Amino acid sequence: MLDSLTSPLQSIDSPLLTRHGIRLTIKRDDLNHPLVSGNKWRKLKFNLEYASKHNFQGVLTFGGAFSNHIYATAMACKLANLKCKLIIRGLPLDPNNPTLKLAKASGAELFPVDRKTYRLRHDSGYLEFLHKEHPEYWIVPEGGSNDLALLGLKELTMSLPHSDVIACAVGSGGTLAGITLAAPKTTQIFGVAVLKGASTLKHDVLANYPSLSAYDNWLINDEYHDGGYGRFSDKLWQFCQQFQHHYNVPLEPIYTGKLLYGLWDKISQGYFPSGSHIIAIHTGGLQGLMGLKYRGLISSLSR
Ligand SMILES: Cc1ncc(COP(=O)(O)O)c(C=O)c1O
Protein backbone atom coordinates (compact mmCIF):
# COMPACT_ATOMS: atom_id res chain seq x y z
CA MET A 1 0.00 0.00 0.00
CA LEU A 2 2.95 2.31 0.48
CA ASP A 3 4.33 2.14 -3.02
CA SER A 4 1.56 3.81 -5.04
CA LEU A 5 3.38 7.11 -5.30
CA THR A 6 3.29 7.83 -9.00
CA SER A 7 1.58 11.00 -10.15
CA PRO A 8 1.23 12.70 -13.53
CA LEU A 9 3.11 15.68 -14.94
CA GLN A 10 0.70 18.20 -16.46
CA SER A 11 1.85 20.80 -18.99
CA ILE A 12 0.20 24.18 -18.74
CA ASP A 13 -0.55 25.99 -21.95
CA SER A 14 -1.20 29.70 -21.67
CA PRO A 15 -0.56 32.88 -23.71
CA LEU A 16 1.35 34.33 -20.71
CA LEU A 17 3.77 31.42 -20.74
CA THR A 18 4.22 31.59 -24.52
CA ARG A 19 4.85 35.34 -24.33
CA HIS A 20 7.61 34.85 -21.77
CA GLY A 21 9.06 31.70 -23.33
CA ILE A 22 8.34 29.63 -20.20
CA ARG A 23 7.50 25.96 -20.10
CA LEU A 24 5.45 25.25 -16.97
CA THR A 25 4.75 21.72 -15.81
CA ILE A 26 2.80 20.84 -12.71
CA LYS A 27 3.75 17.69 -10.85
CA ARG A 28 0.29 16.57 -9.80
CA ASP A 29 1.29 15.08 -6.48
CA ASP A 30 -2.23 15.85 -5.30
CA LEU A 31 -3.03 12.72 -7.30
CA ASN A 32 -0.32 10.48 -5.84
CA HIS A 33 -2.80 8.80 -3.53
CA PRO A 34 -6.62 8.97 -3.46
CA LEU A 35 -6.81 9.55 0.30
CA VAL A 36 -3.55 10.86 1.69
CA SER A 37 -1.99 12.84 -1.18
CA GLY A 38 0.68 15.42 -1.77
CA ASN A 39 3.77 16.07 0.28
CA LYS A 40 2.10 14.46 3.30
CA TRP A 41 2.09 11.09 1.58
CA ARG A 42 5.74 11.60 0.61
CA LYS A 43 6.71 12.55 4.16
CA LEU A 44 4.75 9.78 5.83
CA LYS A 45 5.75 6.89 3.57
CA PHE A 46 9.12 6.14 5.17
CA ASN A 47 7.88 7.06 8.64
CA LEU A 48 5.15 4.42 8.42
CA GLU A 49 7.56 1.87 7.01
CA TYR A 50 9.91 2.59 9.90
CA ALA A 51 7.12 2.29 12.48
CA SER A 52 5.95 -1.05 11.06
CA LYS A 53 9.46 -2.46 10.70
CA HIS A 54 10.37 -1.54 14.27
CA ASN A 55 7.14 -3.02 15.64
CA PHE A 56 5.60 0.21 16.84
CA GLN A 57 1.84 -0.15 17.32
CA GLY A 58 1.18 3.21 15.80
CA VAL A 59 2.15 6.81 15.13
CA LEU A 60 1.70 9.82 17.39
CA THR A 61 1.82 13.30 15.92
CA PHE A 62 0.69 16.91 16.34
CA GLY A 63 -1.32 19.42 14.35
CA GLY A 64 -3.94 22.12 14.09
CA ALA A 65 -7.59 21.08 13.96
CA PHE A 66 -7.90 21.63 10.21
CA SER A 67 -4.40 20.55 9.23
CA ASN A 68 -3.52 18.45 6.21
CA HIS A 69 -0.99 16.58 8.29
CA ILE A 70 -3.60 15.47 10.84
CA TYR A 71 -5.91 14.26 8.11
CA ALA A 72 -3.13 12.54 6.15
CA THR A 73 -1.60 10.80 9.16
CA ALA A 74 -4.96 9.41 10.25
CA MET A 75 -5.68 8.10 6.73
CA ALA A 76 -2.18 6.73 6.17
CA CYS A 77 -2.11 4.90 9.51
CA LYS A 78 -5.40 3.25 8.72
CA LEU A 79 -4.04 2.06 5.37
CA ALA A 80 -0.85 0.79 7.01
CA ASN A 81 -2.75 -0.98 9.81
CA LEU A 82 -1.11 1.23 12.40
CA LYS A 83 -2.83 2.94 15.30
CA CYS A 84 -2.83 6.70 15.37
CA LYS A 85 -2.79 9.24 18.21
CA LEU A 86 -3.22 12.89 17.31
CA ILE A 87 -2.42 15.77 19.63
CA ILE A 88 -4.64 18.61 18.47
CA ARG A 89 -3.93 22.30 19.10
CA GLY A 90 -6.70 24.12 20.99
CA LEU A 91 -9.58 23.36 23.30
CA PRO A 92 -12.40 22.45 23.09
CA LEU A 93 -12.54 19.96 20.25
CA ASP A 94 -15.27 20.80 17.73
CA PRO A 95 -17.09 17.52 16.98
CA ASN A 96 -18.31 18.90 13.64
CA ASN A 97 -14.89 19.91 12.29
CA PRO A 98 -14.74 17.95 8.99
CA THR A 99 -10.99 17.16 9.20
CA LEU A 100 -11.28 15.80 12.74
CA LYS A 101 -14.48 13.93 11.94
CA LEU A 102 -12.72 12.06 9.14
CA ALA A 103 -9.63 11.46 11.25
CA LYS A 104 -11.78 10.00 14.00
CA ALA A 105 -13.82 7.94 11.55
CA SER A 106 -10.59 6.38 10.30
CA GLY A 107 -9.84 5.19 13.82
CA ALA A 108 -7.46 7.89 15.12
CA GLU A 109 -7.59 8.87 18.80
CA LEU A 110 -7.73 12.62 19.30
CA PHE A 111 -6.09 14.40 22.25
CA PRO A 112 -6.92 18.10 22.28
CA VAL A 113 -4.52 20.25 24.35
CA ASP A 114 -4.48 23.94 25.23
CA ARG A 115 -2.24 26.21 23.21
CA LYS A 116 0.32 26.51 26.00
CA THR A 117 0.81 22.75 26.10
CA TYR A 118 0.83 22.58 22.30
CA ARG A 119 3.73 25.04 22.19
CA LEU A 120 5.85 22.33 23.86
CA ARG A 121 5.61 20.08 20.80
CA HIS A 122 9.33 20.49 19.95
CA ASP A 123 10.54 20.53 23.57
CA SER A 124 12.83 17.58 24.32
CA GLY A 125 11.46 17.16 27.88
CA TYR A 126 7.86 17.06 26.63
CA LEU A 127 8.77 14.63 23.85
CA GLU A 128 10.53 12.42 26.39
CA PHE A 129 7.38 12.50 28.54
CA LEU A 130 5.20 11.55 25.55
CA HIS A 131 7.58 8.77 24.63
CA LYS A 132 7.33 7.33 28.17
CA GLU A 133 3.52 7.66 28.15
CA HIS A 134 3.17 6.10 24.66
CA PRO A 135 6.23 3.87 24.19
CA GLU A 136 4.54 1.84 21.45
CA TYR A 137 4.07 4.91 19.23
CA TRP A 138 6.55 6.36 16.74
CA ILE A 139 6.50 10.12 17.28
CA VAL A 140 6.40 12.22 14.09
CA PRO A 141 6.78 16.01 14.37
CA GLU A 142 4.10 18.52 13.37
CA GLY A 143 3.90 18.75 9.58
CA GLY A 144 5.72 15.42 9.24
CA SER A 145 9.15 16.96 8.59
CA ASN A 146 11.93 14.70 9.85
CA ASP A 147 14.86 12.79 8.32
CA LEU A 148 12.60 9.95 7.11
CA ALA A 149 10.41 12.52 5.36
CA LEU A 150 13.47 13.64 3.39
CA LEU A 151 13.71 10.15 1.89
CA GLY A 152 10.17 10.45 0.53
CA LEU A 153 10.92 13.86 -0.95
CA LYS A 154 14.09 12.48 -2.48
CA GLU A 155 11.99 9.83 -4.18
CA LEU A 156 9.72 12.55 -5.56
CA THR A 157 12.65 14.66 -6.80
CA MET A 158 14.40 11.72 -8.45
CA SER A 159 11.19 10.95 -10.36
CA LEU A 160 11.15 14.38 -12.04
CA PRO A 161 12.55 15.10 -15.50
CA HIS A 162 15.30 17.70 -15.74
CA SER A 163 14.14 21.30 -15.30
CA ASP A 164 15.71 24.70 -14.68
CA VAL A 165 13.48 25.44 -11.70
CA ILE A 166 11.52 23.37 -9.20
CA ALA A 167 8.99 25.42 -7.26
CA CYS A 168 7.10 24.51 -4.09
CA ALA A 169 5.11 26.10 -1.28
CA VAL A 170 7.02 26.54 1.98
CA GLY A 171 5.53 26.06 5.45
CA SER A 172 8.08 24.43 7.75
CA GLY A 173 10.52 24.15 4.82
CA GLY A 174 10.83 20.35 5.04
CA THR A 175 9.57 19.88 1.50
CA LEU A 176 11.93 22.51 0.09
CA ALA A 177 14.84 20.98 2.02
CA GLY A 178 14.12 17.46 0.78
CA ILE A 179 13.86 18.61 -2.82
CA THR A 180 17.01 20.76 -2.65
CA LEU A 181 19.11 17.97 -1.14
CA ALA A 182 18.10 15.60 -3.95
CA ALA A 183 17.94 17.89 -7.00
CA PRO A 184 20.87 18.69 -9.32
CA LYS A 185 22.75 21.72 -8.01
CA THR A 186 22.14 23.44 -11.34
CA THR A 187 18.38 23.44 -10.76
CA GLN A 188 17.03 26.45 -8.89
CA ILE A 189 14.65 25.58 -6.05
CA PHE A 190 12.12 28.38 -5.75
CA GLY A 191 10.13 28.30 -2.52
CA VAL A 192 7.09 30.48 -1.91
CA ALA A 193 6.52 31.19 1.78
CA VAL A 194 2.92 30.78 2.88
CA LEU A 195 3.58 32.54 6.16
CA LYS A 196 5.02 35.90 7.15
CA GLY A 197 8.65 36.32 8.16
CA ALA A 198 10.58 34.46 5.49
CA SER A 199 13.94 35.63 6.91
CA THR A 200 13.26 33.80 10.20
CA LEU A 201 11.94 30.95 8.12
CA LYS A 202 15.19 30.69 6.18
CA HIS A 203 17.09 30.69 9.47
CA ASP A 204 14.81 27.96 10.91
CA VAL A 205 15.11 25.84 7.77
CA LEU A 206 18.92 26.07 7.94
CA ALA A 207 18.86 25.21 11.66
CA ASN A 208 16.70 22.13 10.98
CA TYR A 209 18.62 21.07 7.88
CA PRO A 210 22.24 22.27 8.34
CA SER A 211 23.42 20.41 5.23
CA LEU A 212 21.43 22.94 3.17
CA SER A 213 24.13 25.54 3.91
CA ALA A 214 26.29 23.78 1.32
CA TYR A 215 23.69 24.60 -1.37
CA ASP A 216 23.21 28.01 -2.92
CA ASN A 217 20.54 27.03 -5.45
CA TRP A 218 17.49 27.58 -3.21
CA LEU A 219 15.54 30.58 -2.00
CA ILE A 220 12.35 31.36 -0.11
CA ASN A 221 10.34 34.18 -1.64
CA ASP A 222 8.28 36.14 0.92
CA GLU A 223 6.04 38.24 -1.35
CA TYR A 224 3.02 35.99 -1.63
CA HIS A 225 1.93 35.00 1.90
CA ASP A 226 -1.16 37.21 1.38
CA GLY A 227 -1.43 38.30 5.02
CA GLY A 228 0.19 35.30 6.70
CA TYR A 229 -0.45 31.67 7.44
CA GLY A 230 -4.05 30.61 6.83
CA ARG A 231 -4.97 34.06 5.49
CA PHE A 232 -5.90 34.84 1.93
CA SER A 233 -7.60 37.56 -0.07
CA ASP A 234 -10.62 37.24 -2.37
CA LYS A 235 -8.20 37.93 -5.20
CA LEU A 236 -6.17 34.84 -4.35
CA TRP A 237 -9.23 32.62 -4.01
CA GLN A 238 -10.48 33.91 -7.36
CA PHE A 239 -7.09 33.11 -8.89
CA CYS A 240 -7.39 29.53 -7.53
CA GLN A 241 -10.84 29.14 -9.04
CA GLN A 242 -9.79 30.60 -12.39
CA PHE A 243 -6.78 28.31 -12.48
CA GLN A 244 -9.00 25.29 -11.95
CA HIS A 245 -11.39 26.53 -14.61
CA HIS A 246 -8.71 27.17 -17.27
CA TYR A 247 -6.23 24.38 -16.59
CA ASN A 248 -8.24 21.81 -14.67
CA VAL A 249 -5.84 21.96 -11.72
CA PRO A 250 -7.61 22.31 -8.35
CA LEU A 251 -5.85 24.65 -5.92
CA GLU A 252 -6.49 25.72 -2.34
CA PRO A 253 -5.55 29.20 -1.11
CA ILE A 254 -3.36 28.18 1.88
CA TYR A 255 -0.44 26.50 0.08
CA THR A 256 -0.69 25.63 -3.61
CA GLY A 257 -2.74 28.74 -4.50
CA LYS A 258 -0.01 30.97 -3.06
CA LEU A 259 2.64 28.99 -4.95
CA LEU A 260 0.94 29.27 -8.34
CA TYR A 261 -0.10 32.89 -7.77
CA GLY A 262 3.51 33.76 -6.94
CA LEU A 263 4.90 31.87 -9.92
CA TRP A 264 2.38 33.42 -12.27
CA ASP A 265 3.25 36.89 -11.01
CA LYS A 266 7.01 36.29 -11.27
CA ILE A 267 6.60 34.90 -14.80
CA SER A 268 4.58 37.97 -15.82
CA GLN A 269 7.37 40.20 -14.44
CA GLY A 270 9.91 38.35 -16.63
CA TYR A 271 11.75 37.08 -13.53
CA PHE A 272 12.57 33.70 -15.09
CA PRO A 273 14.72 33.79 -18.25
CA SER A 274 13.00 32.94 -21.51
CA GLY A 275 13.51 29.26 -22.32
CA SER A 276 13.20 28.16 -18.67
CA HIS A 277 11.40 24.97 -17.78
CA ILE A 278 9.69 25.25 -14.39
CA ILE A 279 8.22 22.30 -12.53
CA ALA A 280 5.76 23.38 -9.84
CA ILE A 281 5.02 20.73 -7.23
CA HIS A 282 1.34 20.41 -6.39
CA THR A 283 1.70 19.37 -2.75
CA GLY A 284 -1.97 18.43 -2.31
CA GLY A 285 -3.81 19.81 0.71
CA LEU A 286 -7.15 19.92 -1.05
CA GLN A 287 -8.89 18.46 2.00
CA GLY A 288 -8.28 21.91 3.54
CA LEU A 289 -11.05 23.29 1.32
CA MET A 290 -13.61 21.43 3.44
CA GLY A 291 -12.41 23.26 6.53
CA LEU A 292 -12.44 26.64 4.77
CA LYS A 293 -16.00 26.04 3.63
CA TYR A 294 -17.03 24.82 7.09
CA ARG A 295 -15.71 28.06 8.62
CA GLY A 296 -17.49 30.14 5.98
CA LEU A 297 -14.18 31.41 4.55
CA ILE A 298 -15.09 30.29 1.04
CA SER A 299 -18.58 29.81 -0.28
CA SER A 300 -18.04 26.96 -2.70
CA LEU A 301 -15.54 24.15 -3.13
CA SER A 302 -15.08 24.95 -6.81
CA ARG A 303 -16.54 27.24 -9.42
C1 LIG B 1 -0.54 21.14 0.98
C2 LIG B 1 0.75 21.56 1.58
N1 LIG B 1 1.70 22.08 0.79
C3 LIG B 1 2.88 22.52 1.26
C4 LIG B 1 3.16 22.44 2.62
C5 LIG B 1 4.48 22.97 3.11
O1 LIG B 1 5.32 21.93 3.45
P1 LIG B 1 6.53 22.15 4.42
O2 LIG B 1 5.98 22.31 5.81
O3 LIG B 1 7.33 20.93 4.26
O4 LIG B 1 7.23 23.38 4.00
C6 LIG B 1 2.23 21.89 3.49
C7 LIG B 1 2.54 21.78 4.93
O5 LIG B 1 1.76 21.52 5.77
C8 LIG B 1 0.98 21.44 2.97
O6 LIG B 1 0.02 20.91 3.75
Tab-separated table of C-alpha atoms and ligand atoms in Angstrom:
chain	number	residue	atom	x	y	z
A	1	MET	CA	0.000	0.000	0.000
A	2	LEU	CA	2.954	2.307	0.484
A	3	ASP	CA	4.328	2.144	-3.015
A	4	SER	CA	1.561	3.806	-5.039
A	5	LEU	CA	3.380	7.115	-5.303
A	6	THR	CA	3.288	7.830	-9.004
A	7	SER	CA	1.576	10.997	-10.146
A	8	PRO	CA	1.231	12.703	-13.527
A	9	LEU	CA	3.106	15.679	-14.944
A	10	GLN	CA	0.696	18.197	-16.465
A	11	SER	CA	1.851	20.796	-18.991
A	12	ILE	CA	0.200	24.177	-18.737
A	13	ASP	CA	-0.554	25.986	-21.947
A	14	SER	CA	-1.202	29.705	-21.671
A	15	PRO	CA	-0.562	32.882	-23.713
A	16	LEU	CA	1.347	34.331	-20.706
A	17	LEU	CA	3.773	31.417	-20.738
A	18	THR	CA	4.223	31.587	-24.519
A	19	ARG	CA	4.849	35.343	-24.334
A	20	HIS	CA	7.610	34.853	-21.770
A	21	GLY	CA	9.060	31.702	-23.328
A	22	ILE	CA	8.339	29.631	-20.199
A	23	ARG	CA	7.498	25.959	-20.100
A	24	LEU	CA	5.455	25.250	-16.969
A	25	THR	CA	4.749	21.715	-15.815
A	26	ILE	CA	2.800	20.836	-12.708
A	27	LYS	CA	3.751	17.691	-10.852
A	28	ARG	CA	0.288	16.571	-9.803
A	29	ASP	CA	1.288	15.081	-6.485
A	30	ASP	CA	-2.232	15.855	-5.297
A	31	LEU	CA	-3.030	12.719	-7.302
A	32	ASN	CA	-0.318	10.480	-5.835
A	33	HIS	CA	-2.805	8.797	-3.528
A	34	PRO	CA	-6.615	8.966	-3.458
A	35	LEU	CA	-6.811	9.547	0.303
A	36	VAL	CA	-3.550	10.863	1.687
A	37	SER	CA	-1.990	12.837	-1.180
A	38	GLY	CA	0.682	15.424	-1.775
A	39	ASN	CA	3.773	16.071	0.285
A	40	LYS	CA	2.096	14.456	3.304
A	41	TRP	CA	2.090	11.092	1.581
A	42	ARG	CA	5.740	11.598	0.605
A	43	LYS	CA	6.713	12.545	4.158
A	44	LEU	CA	4.745	9.776	5.826
A	45	LYS	CA	5.747	6.893	3.573
A	46	PHE	CA	9.123	6.141	5.167
A	47	ASN	CA	7.880	7.056	8.643
A	48	LEU	CA	5.152	4.424	8.416
A	49	GLU	CA	7.560	1.871	7.006
A	50	TYR	CA	9.909	2.593	9.900
A	51	ALA	CA	7.116	2.290	12.482
A	52	SER	CA	5.946	-1.049	11.062
A	53	LYS	CA	9.459	-2.459	10.702
A	54	HIS	CA	10.368	-1.538	14.272
A	55	ASN	CA	7.145	-3.017	15.643
A	56	PHE	CA	5.598	0.212	16.837
A	57	GLN	CA	1.843	-0.153	17.325
A	58	GLY	CA	1.178	3.212	15.803
A	59	VAL	CA	2.146	6.809	15.126
A	60	LEU	CA	1.700	9.820	17.388
A	61	THR	CA	1.821	13.298	15.917
A	62	PHE	CA	0.687	16.908	16.336
A	63	GLY	CA	-1.318	19.419	14.347
A	64	GLY	CA	-3.941	22.120	14.093
A	65	ALA	CA	-7.588	21.076	13.964
A	66	PHE	CA	-7.901	21.627	10.206
A	67	SER	CA	-4.404	20.550	9.232
A	68	ASN	CA	-3.524	18.450	6.208
A	69	HIS	CA	-0.985	16.577	8.289
A	70	ILE	CA	-3.599	15.474	10.839
A	71	TYR	CA	-5.912	14.255	8.110
A	72	ALA	CA	-3.131	12.544	6.153
A	73	THR	CA	-1.597	10.801	9.163
A	74	ALA	CA	-4.963	9.410	10.246
A	75	MET	CA	-5.678	8.096	6.728
A	76	ALA	CA	-2.178	6.729	6.166
A	77	CYS	CA	-2.113	4.896	9.510
A	78	LYS	CA	-5.402	3.247	8.723
A	79	LEU	CA	-4.036	2.064	5.368
A	80	ALA	CA	-0.850	0.792	7.007
A	81	ASN	CA	-2.747	-0.977	9.806
A	82	LEU	CA	-1.107	1.227	12.395
A	83	LYS	CA	-2.833	2.943	15.300
A	84	CYS	CA	-2.832	6.705	15.369
A	85	LYS	CA	-2.792	9.237	18.212
A	86	LEU	CA	-3.220	12.888	17.306
A	87	ILE	CA	-2.416	15.771	19.634
A	88	ILE	CA	-4.637	18.605	18.474
A	89	ARG	CA	-3.934	22.301	19.097
A	90	GLY	CA	-6.696	24.121	20.987
A	91	LEU	CA	-9.584	23.359	23.303
A	92	PRO	CA	-12.396	22.446	23.090
A	93	LEU	CA	-12.541	19.959	20.254
A	94	ASP	CA	-15.269	20.801	17.733
A	95	PRO	CA	-17.086	17.516	16.981
A	96	ASN	CA	-18.308	18.899	13.635
A	97	ASN	CA	-14.887	19.909	12.289
A	98	PRO	CA	-14.739	17.951	8.988
A	99	THR	CA	-10.992	17.162	9.204
A	100	LEU	CA	-11.280	15.800	12.740
A	101	LYS	CA	-14.481	13.933	11.945
A	102	LEU	CA	-12.722	12.061	9.141
A	103	ALA	CA	-9.627	11.456	11.253
A	104	LYS	CA	-11.783	9.997	13.997
A	105	ALA	CA	-13.818	7.937	11.554
A	106	SER	CA	-10.588	6.382	10.300
A	107	GLY	CA	-9.841	5.193	13.821
A	108	ALA	CA	-7.457	7.888	15.120
A	109	GLU	CA	-7.586	8.871	18.797
A	110	LEU	CA	-7.727	12.621	19.303
A	111	PHE	CA	-6.087	14.403	22.251
A	112	PRO	CA	-6.917	18.105	22.283
A	113	VAL	CA	-4.516	20.248	24.347
A	114	ASP	CA	-4.484	23.936	25.226
A	115	ARG	CA	-2.244	26.214	23.210
A	116	LYS	CA	0.325	26.506	26.005
A	117	THR	CA	0.809	22.746	26.096
A	118	TYR	CA	0.829	22.584	22.301
A	119	ARG	CA	3.731	25.044	22.193
A	120	LEU	CA	5.853	22.332	23.860
A	121	ARG	CA	5.612	20.078	20.796
A	122	HIS	CA	9.330	20.494	19.947
A	123	ASP	CA	10.539	20.527	23.566
A	124	SER	CA	12.828	17.585	24.322
A	125	GLY	CA	11.456	17.159	27.878
A	126	TYR	CA	7.857	17.061	26.634
A	127	LEU	CA	8.771	14.625	23.850
A	128	GLU	CA	10.532	12.421	26.390
A	129	PHE	CA	7.384	12.495	28.545
A	130	LEU	CA	5.201	11.555	25.552
A	131	HIS	CA	7.580	8.774	24.628
A	132	LYS	CA	7.329	7.331	28.167
A	133	GLU	CA	3.518	7.656	28.146
A	134	HIS	CA	3.172	6.099	24.662
A	135	PRO	CA	6.234	3.866	24.192
A	136	GLU	CA	4.537	1.842	21.448
A	137	TYR	CA	4.074	4.906	19.231
A	138	TRP	CA	6.550	6.356	16.737
A	139	ILE	CA	6.504	10.124	17.280
A	140	VAL	CA	6.401	12.218	14.086
A	141	PRO	CA	6.782	16.010	14.369
A	142	GLU	CA	4.103	18.517	13.374
A	143	GLY	CA	3.897	18.753	9.582
A	144	GLY	CA	5.718	15.416	9.242
A	145	SER	CA	9.149	16.962	8.589
A	146	ASN	CA	11.929	14.701	9.848
A	147	ASP	CA	14.857	12.786	8.321
A	148	LEU	CA	12.604	9.953	7.114
A	149	ALA	CA	10.410	12.517	5.356
A	150	LEU	CA	13.473	13.642	3.389
A	151	LEU	CA	13.709	10.151	1.892
A	152	GLY	CA	10.171	10.452	0.525
A	153	LEU	CA	10.924	13.858	-0.951
A	154	LYS	CA	14.092	12.483	-2.478
A	155	GLU	CA	11.989	9.826	-4.181
A	156	LEU	CA	9.715	12.554	-5.557
A	157	THR	CA	12.647	14.657	-6.804
A	158	MET	CA	14.398	11.719	-8.450
A	159	SER	CA	11.193	10.946	-10.359
A	160	LEU	CA	11.148	14.380	-12.038
A	161	PRO	CA	12.552	15.099	-15.496
A	162	HIS	CA	15.298	17.700	-15.742
A	163	SER	CA	14.145	21.298	-15.297
A	164	ASP	CA	15.715	24.704	-14.681
A	165	VAL	CA	13.478	25.435	-11.702
A	166	ILE	CA	11.522	23.368	-9.202
A	167	ALA	CA	8.989	25.421	-7.259
A	168	CYS	CA	7.103	24.512	-4.092
A	169	ALA	CA	5.109	26.096	-1.282
A	170	VAL	CA	7.017	26.544	1.982
A	171	GLY	CA	5.529	26.063	5.450
A	172	SER	CA	8.081	24.425	7.748
A	173	GLY	CA	10.521	24.147	4.820
A	174	GLY	CA	10.832	20.355	5.043
A	175	THR	CA	9.568	19.883	1.499
A	176	LEU	CA	11.925	22.512	0.087
A	177	ALA	CA	14.841	20.985	2.021
A	178	GLY	CA	14.116	17.461	0.784
A	179	ILE	CA	13.858	18.610	-2.819
A	180	THR	CA	17.009	20.760	-2.652
A	181	LEU	CA	19.105	17.966	-1.139
A	182	ALA	CA	18.104	15.596	-3.953
A	183	ALA	CA	17.941	17.891	-7.003
A	184	PRO	CA	20.867	18.688	-9.322
A	185	LYS	CA	22.751	21.718	-8.007
A	186	THR	CA	22.145	23.440	-11.344
A	187	THR	CA	18.383	23.437	-10.764
A	188	GLN	CA	17.031	26.447	-8.888
A	189	ILE	CA	14.647	25.582	-6.048
A	190	PHE	CA	12.120	28.382	-5.754
A	191	GLY	CA	10.133	28.296	-2.516
A	192	VAL	CA	7.094	30.479	-1.912
A	193	ALA	CA	6.525	31.192	1.783
A	194	VAL	CA	2.924	30.778	2.880
A	195	LEU	CA	3.578	32.542	6.163
A	196	LYS	CA	5.018	35.898	7.148
A	197	GLY	CA	8.647	36.319	8.159
A	198	ALA	CA	10.581	34.460	5.494
A	199	SER	CA	13.943	35.634	6.912
A	200	THR	CA	13.263	33.796	10.195
A	201	LEU	CA	11.936	30.946	8.121
A	202	LYS	CA	15.187	30.690	6.184
A	203	HIS	CA	17.085	30.687	9.470
A	204	ASP	CA	14.814	27.959	10.907
A	205	VAL	CA	15.113	25.837	7.774
A	206	LEU	CA	18.918	26.072	7.944
A	207	ALA	CA	18.857	25.214	11.662
A	208	ASN	CA	16.700	22.133	10.984
A	209	TYR	CA	18.625	21.066	7.877
A	210	PRO	CA	22.236	22.275	8.342
A	211	SER	CA	23.422	20.406	5.229
A	212	LEU	CA	21.426	22.942	3.172
A	213	SER	CA	24.130	25.542	3.915
A	214	ALA	CA	26.286	23.775	1.316
A	215	TYR	CA	23.688	24.596	-1.372
A	216	ASP	CA	23.208	28.009	-2.918
A	217	ASN	CA	20.539	27.031	-5.449
A	218	TRP	CA	17.491	27.585	-3.213
A	219	LEU	CA	15.537	30.584	-2.002
A	220	ILE	CA	12.349	31.363	-0.113
A	221	ASN	CA	10.336	34.184	-1.636
A	222	ASP	CA	8.278	36.138	0.922
A	223	GLU	CA	6.041	38.244	-1.347
A	224	TYR	CA	3.023	35.985	-1.627
A	225	HIS	CA	1.931	34.996	1.896
A	226	ASP	CA	-1.157	37.209	1.384
A	227	GLY	CA	-1.427	38.296	5.025
A	228	GLY	CA	0.195	35.295	6.703
A	229	TYR	CA	-0.449	31.669	7.442
A	230	GLY	CA	-4.047	30.610	6.832
A	231	ARG	CA	-4.969	34.056	5.491
A	232	PHE	CA	-5.901	34.835	1.926
A	233	SER	CA	-7.601	37.555	-0.066
A	234	ASP	CA	-10.620	37.238	-2.366
A	235	LYS	CA	-8.203	37.932	-5.196
A	236	LEU	CA	-6.168	34.845	-4.345
A	237	TRP	CA	-9.226	32.623	-4.013
A	238	GLN	CA	-10.477	33.912	-7.358
A	239	PHE	CA	-7.089	33.113	-8.889
A	240	CYS	CA	-7.388	29.526	-7.533
A	241	GLN	CA	-10.843	29.136	-9.039
A	242	GLN	CA	-9.789	30.600	-12.388
A	243	PHE	CA	-6.779	28.305	-12.480
A	244	GLN	CA	-8.995	25.291	-11.947
A	245	HIS	CA	-11.386	26.535	-14.612
A	246	HIS	CA	-8.710	27.171	-17.271
A	247	TYR	CA	-6.228	24.379	-16.595
A	248	ASN	CA	-8.240	21.806	-14.668
A	249	VAL	CA	-5.844	21.956	-11.716
A	250	PRO	CA	-7.609	22.312	-8.350
A	251	LEU	CA	-5.848	24.652	-5.916
A	252	GLU	CA	-6.495	25.719	-2.336
A	253	PRO	CA	-5.545	29.204	-1.105
A	254	ILE	CA	-3.358	28.181	1.878
A	255	TYR	CA	-0.435	26.497	0.080
A	256	THR	CA	-0.690	25.634	-3.609
A	257	GLY	CA	-2.740	28.737	-4.501
A	258	LYS	CA	-0.007	30.974	-3.059
A	259	LEU	CA	2.641	28.987	-4.948
A	260	LEU	CA	0.938	29.272	-8.337
A	261	TYR	CA	-0.105	32.886	-7.770
A	262	GLY	CA	3.511	33.761	-6.938
A	263	LEU	CA	4.898	31.872	-9.918
A	264	TRP	CA	2.375	33.423	-12.275
A	265	ASP	CA	3.251	36.890	-11.013
A	266	LYS	CA	7.012	36.293	-11.271
A	267	ILE	CA	6.596	34.904	-14.798
A	268	SER	CA	4.582	37.974	-15.817
A	269	GLN	CA	7.369	40.198	-14.443
A	270	GLY	CA	9.906	38.350	-16.626
A	271	TYR	CA	11.747	37.082	-13.532
A	272	PHE	CA	12.568	33.701	-15.091
A	273	PRO	CA	14.717	33.791	-18.249
A	274	SER	CA	13.001	32.942	-21.510
A	275	GLY	CA	13.505	29.262	-22.324
A	276	SER	CA	13.202	28.164	-18.665
A	277	HIS	CA	11.405	24.968	-17.783
A	278	ILE	CA	9.692	25.247	-14.390
A	279	ILE	CA	8.215	22.303	-12.530
A	280	ALA	CA	5.758	23.377	-9.840
A	281	ILE	CA	5.023	20.728	-7.233
A	282	HIS	CA	1.336	20.411	-6.388
A	283	THR	CA	1.698	19.366	-2.751
A	284	GLY	CA	-1.966	18.425	-2.305
A	285	GLY	CA	-3.808	19.810	0.710
A	286	LEU	CA	-7.154	19.919	-1.048
A	287	GLN	CA	-8.895	18.458	1.997
A	288	GLY	CA	-8.282	21.908	3.539
A	289	LEU	CA	-11.048	23.285	1.317
A	290	MET	CA	-13.613	21.432	3.440
A	291	GLY	CA	-12.407	23.260	6.533
A	292	LEU	CA	-12.441	26.641	4.769
A	293	LYS	CA	-15.995	26.035	3.628
A	294	TYR	CA	-17.033	24.815	7.087
A	295	ARG	CA	-15.706	28.058	8.620
A	296	GLY	CA	-17.489	30.140	5.976
A	297	LEU	CA	-14.177	31.413	4.547
A	298	ILE	CA	-15.091	30.287	1.043
A	299	SER	CA	-18.579	29.813	-0.280
A	300	SER	CA	-18.038	26.956	-2.705
A	301	LEU	CA	-15.542	24.150	-3.132
A	302	SER	CA	-15.084	24.948	-6.808
A	303	ARG	CA	-16.537	27.238	-9.423
B	1	LIG	C1	-0.536	21.142	0.982
B	1	LIG	C2	0.751	21.564	1.584
B	1	LIG	N1	1.697	22.082	0.788
B	1	LIG	C3	2.880	22.516	1.265
B	1	LIG	C4	3.162	22.443	2.618
B	1	LIG	C5	4.477	22.965	3.108
B	1	LIG	O1	5.318	21.928	3.454
B	1	LIG	P1	6.530	22.150	4.417
B	1	LIG	O2	5.981	22.308	5.813
B	1	LIG	O3	7.332	20.927	4.263
B	1	LIG	O4	7.233	23.384	3.999
B	1	LIG	C6	2.231	21.886	3.492
B	1	LIG	C7	2.537	21.779	4.928
B	1	LIG	O5	1.765	21.522	5.773
B	1	LIG	C8	0.982	21.442	2.972
B	1	LIG	O6	0.023	20.914	3.754
